[in-house]
Short mmCIF file of C-alpha atoms in Angstrom, two decimals:
data_model
loop_
_atom_site.label_atom_id
_atom_site.label_comp_id
_atom_site.label_asym_id
_atom_site.label_seq_id
_atom_site.Cartn_x
_atom_site.Cartn_y
_atom_site.Cartn_z
CA MET A 766 -5.00 -9.57 -17.50
CA PRO A 767 -7.65 -7.82 -19.62
CA GLY A 768 -10.46 -9.98 -20.93
CA GLN A 769 -10.52 -12.42 -18.05
CA THR A 770 -13.82 -13.81 -16.80
CA LYS A 771 -16.03 -11.21 -15.17
CA ARG A 772 -16.21 -11.67 -11.40
CA ARG A 773 -18.13 -10.16 -8.53
CA ILE A 774 -15.51 -8.54 -6.32
CA ALA A 775 -16.01 -6.71 -3.04
CA VAL A 776 -13.52 -3.98 -2.08
CA THR A 777 -13.42 -2.57 1.44
CA GLY A 778 -12.57 1.10 1.61
CA ARG A 779 -13.52 3.87 -0.79
CA ASP A 780 -11.35 6.96 -0.41
CA GLY A 781 -7.94 5.41 0.30
CA GLN A 782 -5.25 5.49 -2.36
CA VAL A 783 -5.14 1.73 -2.85
CA ALA A 784 -8.91 1.27 -2.67
CA ARG A 785 -9.46 3.91 -5.36
CA ALA A 786 -6.81 2.47 -7.66
CA VAL A 787 -8.02 -1.11 -7.21
CA HIS A 788 -11.64 -0.13 -7.80
CA ALA A 789 -10.75 1.71 -11.02
CA ALA A 790 -8.63 -1.17 -12.31
CA LEU A 791 -11.35 -3.73 -11.62
CA VAL A 792 -13.99 -1.64 -13.37
CA ARG A 793 -11.70 -1.21 -16.40
CA ASP A 794 -11.25 -4.96 -16.49
CA GLY A 795 -14.99 -5.51 -16.59
CA HIS A 796 -15.61 -6.89 -13.12
CA ASP A 797 -18.72 -6.28 -11.03
CA VAL A 798 -17.28 -4.24 -8.16
CA ILE A 799 -19.03 -3.86 -4.82
CA THR A 800 -17.73 -1.11 -2.53
CA LEU A 801 -17.97 -1.94 1.17
CA SER A 802 -17.49 1.28 3.10
CA ARG A 803 -19.01 3.50 5.75
CA PRO A 804 -21.70 4.21 6.73
CA ILE A 805 -23.19 0.87 5.57
CA VAL A 806 -20.10 -1.19 6.37
CA ASP A 807 -17.87 -0.25 9.30
CA LEU A 808 -14.79 -2.33 10.10
CA GLN A 809 -15.35 -1.51 13.77
CA ASN A 810 -18.65 -3.36 13.53
CA SER A 811 -18.02 -7.00 12.61
CA ALA A 812 -21.75 -7.67 12.22
CA SER A 813 -22.06 -5.02 9.49
CA VAL A 814 -19.07 -6.55 7.70
CA ARG A 815 -20.50 -10.06 7.85
CA ASP A 816 -23.99 -8.96 6.83
CA ALA A 817 -22.70 -7.08 3.77
CA ILE A 818 -20.47 -9.89 2.54
CA LEU A 819 -23.10 -12.56 3.07
CA ALA A 820 -25.72 -10.41 1.34
CA THR A 821 -23.60 -9.66 -1.74
CA ARG A 822 -21.75 -13.01 -1.91
CA PRO A 823 -18.70 -11.83 -3.89
CA ASP A 824 -16.33 -14.27 -5.57
CA LEU A 825 -13.38 -12.42 -4.02
CA VAL A 826 -12.90 -9.87 -1.24
CA ILE A 827 -10.13 -7.26 -1.33
CA ASN A 828 -9.44 -5.55 1.99
CA ALA A 829 -8.00 -2.16 1.13
CA ALA A 830 -9.40 -0.36 4.18
CA ALA A 831 -7.07 0.50 7.03
CA TYR A 832 -6.23 2.97 9.78
CA THR A 833 -3.08 4.55 8.33
CA ALA A 834 -2.47 7.66 10.49
CA VAL A 835 0.88 6.45 11.81
CA ASP A 836 1.46 9.15 14.41
CA LYS A 837 -2.16 9.53 15.47
CA ALA A 838 -2.32 5.79 16.10
CA GLU A 839 -0.02 6.28 19.09
CA ASP A 840 -2.90 8.15 20.76
CA GLU A 841 -5.65 5.88 19.40
CA PRO A 842 -4.35 2.32 19.79
CA GLU A 843 -7.79 0.79 20.40
CA LEU A 844 -9.26 2.40 17.30
CA ALA A 845 -6.30 1.38 15.15
CA HIS A 846 -6.52 -2.20 16.41
CA SER A 847 -10.28 -2.38 15.87
CA ILE A 848 -9.81 -1.50 12.19
CA ASN A 849 -6.43 -2.97 11.27
CA ALA A 850 -6.69 -6.20 13.22
CA ASP A 851 -10.21 -7.06 14.38
CA GLY A 852 -11.88 -5.42 11.38
CA ALA A 853 -9.57 -7.17 8.95
CA GLU A 854 -10.30 -10.47 10.69
CA ALA A 855 -14.05 -9.88 10.33
CA VAL A 856 -13.63 -9.32 6.58
CA SER A 857 -11.50 -12.43 6.21
CA ALA A 858 -13.83 -14.61 8.26
CA ALA A 859 -16.92 -13.48 6.36
CA ALA A 860 -15.18 -14.20 3.06
CA ALA A 861 -14.28 -17.67 4.30
CA GLU A 862 -17.88 -18.27 5.33
CA ILE A 863 -19.04 -17.93 1.72
CA GLY A 864 -16.00 -19.73 0.31
CA ALA A 865 -14.32 -16.61 -1.09
CA PRO A 866 -10.58 -15.86 -0.92
CA ILE A 867 -9.28 -12.56 0.41
CA ILE A 868 -6.50 -10.24 -0.76
CA HIS A 869 -5.36 -8.09 2.15
CA PHE A 870 -2.84 -5.23 2.21
CA SER A 871 -0.24 -4.82 4.93
CA THR A 872 2.88 -2.74 5.47
CA ASP A 873 6.66 -2.55 5.85
CA TYR A 874 6.02 -1.08 9.32
CA VAL A 875 5.72 -4.61 10.71
CA PHE A 876 9.55 -4.60 10.74
CA ASP A 877 11.82 -2.64 13.08
CA GLY A 878 14.23 -1.46 10.38
CA SER A 879 17.35 -3.01 11.89
CA ALA A 880 18.12 -5.11 8.80
CA THR A 881 20.87 -4.32 6.32
CA GLN A 882 19.39 -6.23 3.38
CA PRO A 883 15.83 -6.54 2.06
CA TYR A 884 13.36 -8.31 4.33
CA ASP A 885 11.81 -11.47 2.94
CA GLU A 886 8.43 -12.88 3.97
CA THR A 887 9.95 -15.15 6.63
CA ALA A 888 11.81 -12.39 8.48
CA PRO A 889 10.71 -11.94 12.11
CA THR A 890 8.38 -9.00 12.64
CA ALA A 891 9.11 -6.44 15.35
CA PRO A 892 7.00 -3.31 14.80
CA LEU A 893 8.14 -0.10 16.46
CA GLY A 894 4.74 1.50 17.01
CA VAL A 895 1.00 1.05 17.27
CA TYR A 896 0.33 1.23 13.54
CA GLY A 897 2.85 -1.50 12.76
CA ARG A 898 1.66 -3.68 15.63
CA THR A 899 -1.98 -3.46 14.59
CA LYS A 900 -1.10 -4.28 10.99
CA ARG A 901 1.03 -7.23 12.14
CA ASP A 902 -1.86 -8.46 14.28
CA GLY A 903 -4.14 -8.00 11.27
CA GLU A 904 -1.91 -10.21 9.13
CA GLN A 905 -2.09 -12.97 11.70
CA GLN A 906 -5.84 -12.69 12.21
CA VAL A 907 -6.60 -12.57 8.46
CA ALA A 908 -4.49 -15.67 7.87
CA ALA A 909 -6.09 -17.58 10.74
CA ALA A 910 -9.62 -16.70 9.60
CA ASN A 911 -9.29 -17.71 5.94
CA ALA A 912 -6.89 -20.29 4.51
CA ARG A 913 -7.33 -18.82 1.02
CA HIS A 914 -5.62 -15.52 1.75
CA VAL A 915 -3.06 -13.44 -0.08
CA ILE A 916 -1.44 -10.79 2.11
CA LEU A 917 0.49 -8.13 0.21
CA ARG A 918 2.97 -6.14 2.26
CA THR A 919 3.78 -2.87 0.57
CA ALA A 920 5.47 0.43 1.46
CA TRP A 921 5.68 4.18 0.93
CA VAL A 922 2.44 4.23 -1.07
CA CYS A 923 1.73 7.24 -3.28
CA SER A 924 -0.74 8.09 -6.02
CA PRO A 925 -2.35 11.08 -7.75
CA THR A 926 -5.18 10.88 -5.20
CA GLY A 927 -5.35 11.09 -1.42
CA ASN A 928 -2.66 12.33 0.96
CA ASN A 929 0.87 11.16 0.27
CA PHE A 930 4.50 12.20 0.11
CA VAL A 931 4.53 13.17 -3.57
CA LYS A 932 1.58 15.52 -3.24
CA THR A 933 2.97 16.98 -0.01
CA MET A 934 6.34 17.75 -1.62
CA LEU A 935 4.67 19.39 -4.61
CA ARG A 936 2.50 21.52 -2.34
CA LEU A 937 5.42 22.59 -0.17
CA ALA A 938 7.51 23.43 -3.22
CA ALA A 939 4.89 25.98 -4.16
CA GLU A 940 4.96 27.49 -0.66
CA CYS A 941 8.57 27.27 0.60
CA PRO A 942 11.96 28.39 -0.73
CA ALA A 943 13.57 25.06 0.26
CA LEU A 944 12.70 21.73 1.86
CA ARG A 945 14.43 19.74 4.63
CA VAL A 946 13.83 15.98 4.34
CA VAL A 947 15.09 12.95 6.26
CA ASP A 948 17.96 11.16 4.51
CA ASP A 949 18.60 8.18 6.82
CA GLN A 950 15.42 6.14 6.31
CA TYR A 951 15.40 3.72 3.37
CA GLY A 952 12.47 2.20 1.52
CA SER A 953 10.81 1.61 -1.85
CA PRO A 954 8.24 4.16 -3.05
CA THR A 955 5.31 2.16 -4.44
CA PHE A 956 2.38 3.46 -6.42
CA ALA A 957 -1.25 2.54 -5.96
CA ASP A 958 -1.85 1.98 -9.68
CA THR A 959 0.97 -0.56 -9.71
CA LEU A 960 -0.57 -2.39 -6.76
CA ALA A 961 -3.91 -2.41 -8.56
CA ASP A 962 -2.21 -4.08 -11.54
CA VAL A 963 -0.86 -6.75 -9.20
CA VAL A 964 -4.37 -7.41 -7.88
CA VAL A 965 -5.78 -7.76 -11.40
CA HIS A 966 -3.02 -10.25 -12.21
CA LEU A 967 -3.78 -12.29 -9.08
CA ILE A 968 -7.55 -12.59 -9.58
CA PRO A 969 -7.65 -15.64 -11.88
CA ARG A 970 -4.98 -17.31 -9.80
CA VAL A 971 -6.66 -17.01 -6.42
CA LEU A 972 -10.05 -17.93 -7.92
CA ASN A 973 -8.76 -21.05 -9.64
CA PRO A 974 -10.46 -24.01 -7.88
CA ALA A 975 -7.35 -26.08 -8.55
CA ALA A 976 -4.91 -23.43 -7.31
CA ASP A 977 -1.72 -24.72 -5.79
CA PRO A 978 -1.55 -23.97 -2.04
CA ALA A 979 1.57 -21.89 -2.78
CA THR A 980 -0.74 -19.41 -4.53
CA PHE A 981 -1.80 -18.20 -1.10
CA GLY A 982 0.13 -16.73 1.81
CA MET A 983 2.33 -13.75 2.47
CA PHE A 984 3.95 -11.77 -0.36
CA HIS A 985 5.93 -8.54 -0.59
CA ALA A 986 4.78 -6.11 -3.28
CA THR A 987 6.89 -2.97 -3.65
CA SER A 988 8.49 -1.17 -6.53
CA ALA A 989 11.97 -2.26 -7.53
CA GLY A 990 14.86 -0.25 -6.15
CA ASP A 991 15.13 1.75 -2.96
CA THR A 992 15.92 5.27 -1.85
CA THR A 993 15.70 7.65 1.09
CA TRP A 994 12.95 10.17 1.70
CA CYS A 995 15.38 12.96 0.83
CA GLN A 996 16.48 11.37 -2.44
CA PHE A 997 12.83 10.65 -3.24
CA ALA A 998 12.00 14.32 -2.64
CA ARG A 999 14.87 15.44 -4.87
CA ARG A 1000 13.63 13.19 -7.67
CA ILE A 1001 10.13 14.66 -7.23
CA MET A 1002 11.59 18.15 -7.54
CA GLU A 1003 13.47 17.16 -10.70
CA GLY A 1004 10.28 15.75 -12.19
CA ALA A 1005 8.33 18.85 -11.23
CA ALA A 1006 10.90 21.11 -12.89
CA GLU A 1007 10.81 18.99 -16.06
CA ARG A 1008 7.05 19.50 -16.18
CA GLY A 1009 7.15 23.23 -15.59
CA ALA A 1010 5.97 23.11 -11.97
CA PRO A 1011 7.59 24.77 -8.92
CA SER A 1012 10.81 23.07 -7.76
CA VAL A 1013 13.04 23.97 -4.82
CA PRO A 1014 16.29 22.68 -3.28
CA VAL A 1015 16.04 19.76 -0.82
CA GLU A 1016 18.37 19.69 2.19
CA ALA A 1017 19.24 16.34 3.77
CA ILE A 1018 18.57 16.03 7.51
CA SER A 1019 18.63 13.17 10.01
CA THR A 1020 15.70 11.46 11.68
CA ALA A 1021 16.83 13.05 14.94
CA GLU A 1022 16.31 16.48 13.38
CA PHE A 1023 12.71 15.63 12.44
CA PRO A 1024 11.17 13.89 15.48
CA THR A 1025 7.74 12.28 15.14
CA LYS A 1026 5.42 10.73 17.69
CA ALA A 1027 5.74 7.28 16.12
CA ARG A 1028 9.14 5.75 15.40
CA ARG A 1029 9.79 4.83 11.77
CA PRO A 1030 11.89 1.86 10.62
CA ARG A 1031 15.32 3.02 9.48
CA TYR A 1032 15.46 0.40 6.73
CA SER A 1033 12.30 -1.21 5.42
CA VAL A 1034 13.22 -2.42 1.94
CA LEU A 1035 11.24 -5.57 1.10
CA ALA A 1036 12.43 -8.51 -1.03
CA THR A 1037 9.90 -9.25 -3.79
CA THR A 1038 11.39 -12.41 -5.29
CA LYS A 1039 8.60 -14.63 -3.91
CA LEU A 1040 5.89 -12.66 -5.70
CA GLN A 1041 7.87 -12.93 -8.92
CA SER A 1042 8.64 -16.65 -8.62
CA VAL A 1043 5.14 -17.74 -7.52
CA HIS A 1044 2.96 -15.33 -9.48
CA GLY A 1045 5.22 -14.04 -12.22
CA VAL A 1046 4.88 -10.44 -11.07
CA ALA A 1047 7.85 -8.06 -11.25
CA LEU A 1048 7.01 -4.50 -10.23
CA PRO A 1049 8.74 -1.66 -12.12
CA GLN A 1050 11.42 0.62 -10.72
CA TRP A 1051 10.02 3.23 -8.35
CA GLU A 1052 11.11 6.03 -10.69
CA VAL A 1053 8.77 4.67 -13.38
CA GLY A 1054 5.83 4.85 -11.00
CA LEU A 1055 6.83 8.34 -9.91
CA ASP A 1056 6.95 9.60 -13.49
CA ALA A 1057 3.45 8.24 -14.14
CA CYS A 1058 2.21 9.85 -10.92
CA LEU A 1059 3.74 13.23 -11.84
CA ASP A 1060 2.29 12.96 -15.34
CA ALA A 1061 -1.16 12.55 -13.78
CA LEU A 1062 -0.68 15.37 -11.27
CA ILE A 1063 1.15 17.94 -13.39
CA GLY A 1064 1.28 16.81 -17.00
CA ARG A 1065 3.90 15.26 -19.19
CA VAL A 1066 7.47 16.46 -19.42
CA VAL A 1067 7.77 19.81 -21.16
CA THR A 1068 9.98 19.31 -24.19
CA LYS A 1069 12.00 22.23 -25.51
CA PRO A 1070 11.73 22.93 -29.23
CA VAL A 1071 14.72 21.93 -31.31
CA THR A 1072 16.67 24.96 -32.53
#
């Protein structure tokens, strides 16, 4: 919503995909953005979080910081919990102390993947691993600490920056003759720039003193449509080829053929109808976000001259 009233907004995190995209979108929209990140602000140190938020007194706090190393979390459960749960609670509580709402990001990994249709916001959570459990605990602690919260569950996040599936596939395509990718896990690839657009749209709504209570709560924010990791990889390879970059065949394999320390949900497609009905936000198809991401990473589609 370009041209809206300038606000002072604090964003936790600095180098993460979502934090970078949100920060850039807020700056473009003319807001005064305060970055709360290490070494000054450490989510493992609740006092540093509180001190920073009370000192800067933002109108809104966006918690985009998280421990996201899914497999490593199995070996570092205390660290993951201190950031994803207790740290998130500290951010939410400090925001509440100065009367500011919070927008907090969570994940599809709070579900066990046993569903056969998209999960809505009321579906029971049953995370399979440490990462999902700590993010589920974070949701609960953020909500309890600040009544004016918006929690956005998202999934399969990618962007032109940071470490993500798109960049990994492009790198491997330049190194390997073929790729083998899991084809029995389903989700919705979602792009950080799209999530940043959602945040910009939400700002005047969550800062409205007369906001309806329905403005706040849990929402699912993922791209429209779903796919498997293998089909996602194949679409990346198609897009790479169209842009003149290396592209290789992608072989479908099962989860059992690609074991990981942390279990992944087999099906983690999220229903986004609540976000659309309450806030009027409909995210684009995941292929649209992928094309924009590939344009940023490689360049636009190479068009052949007409003969």
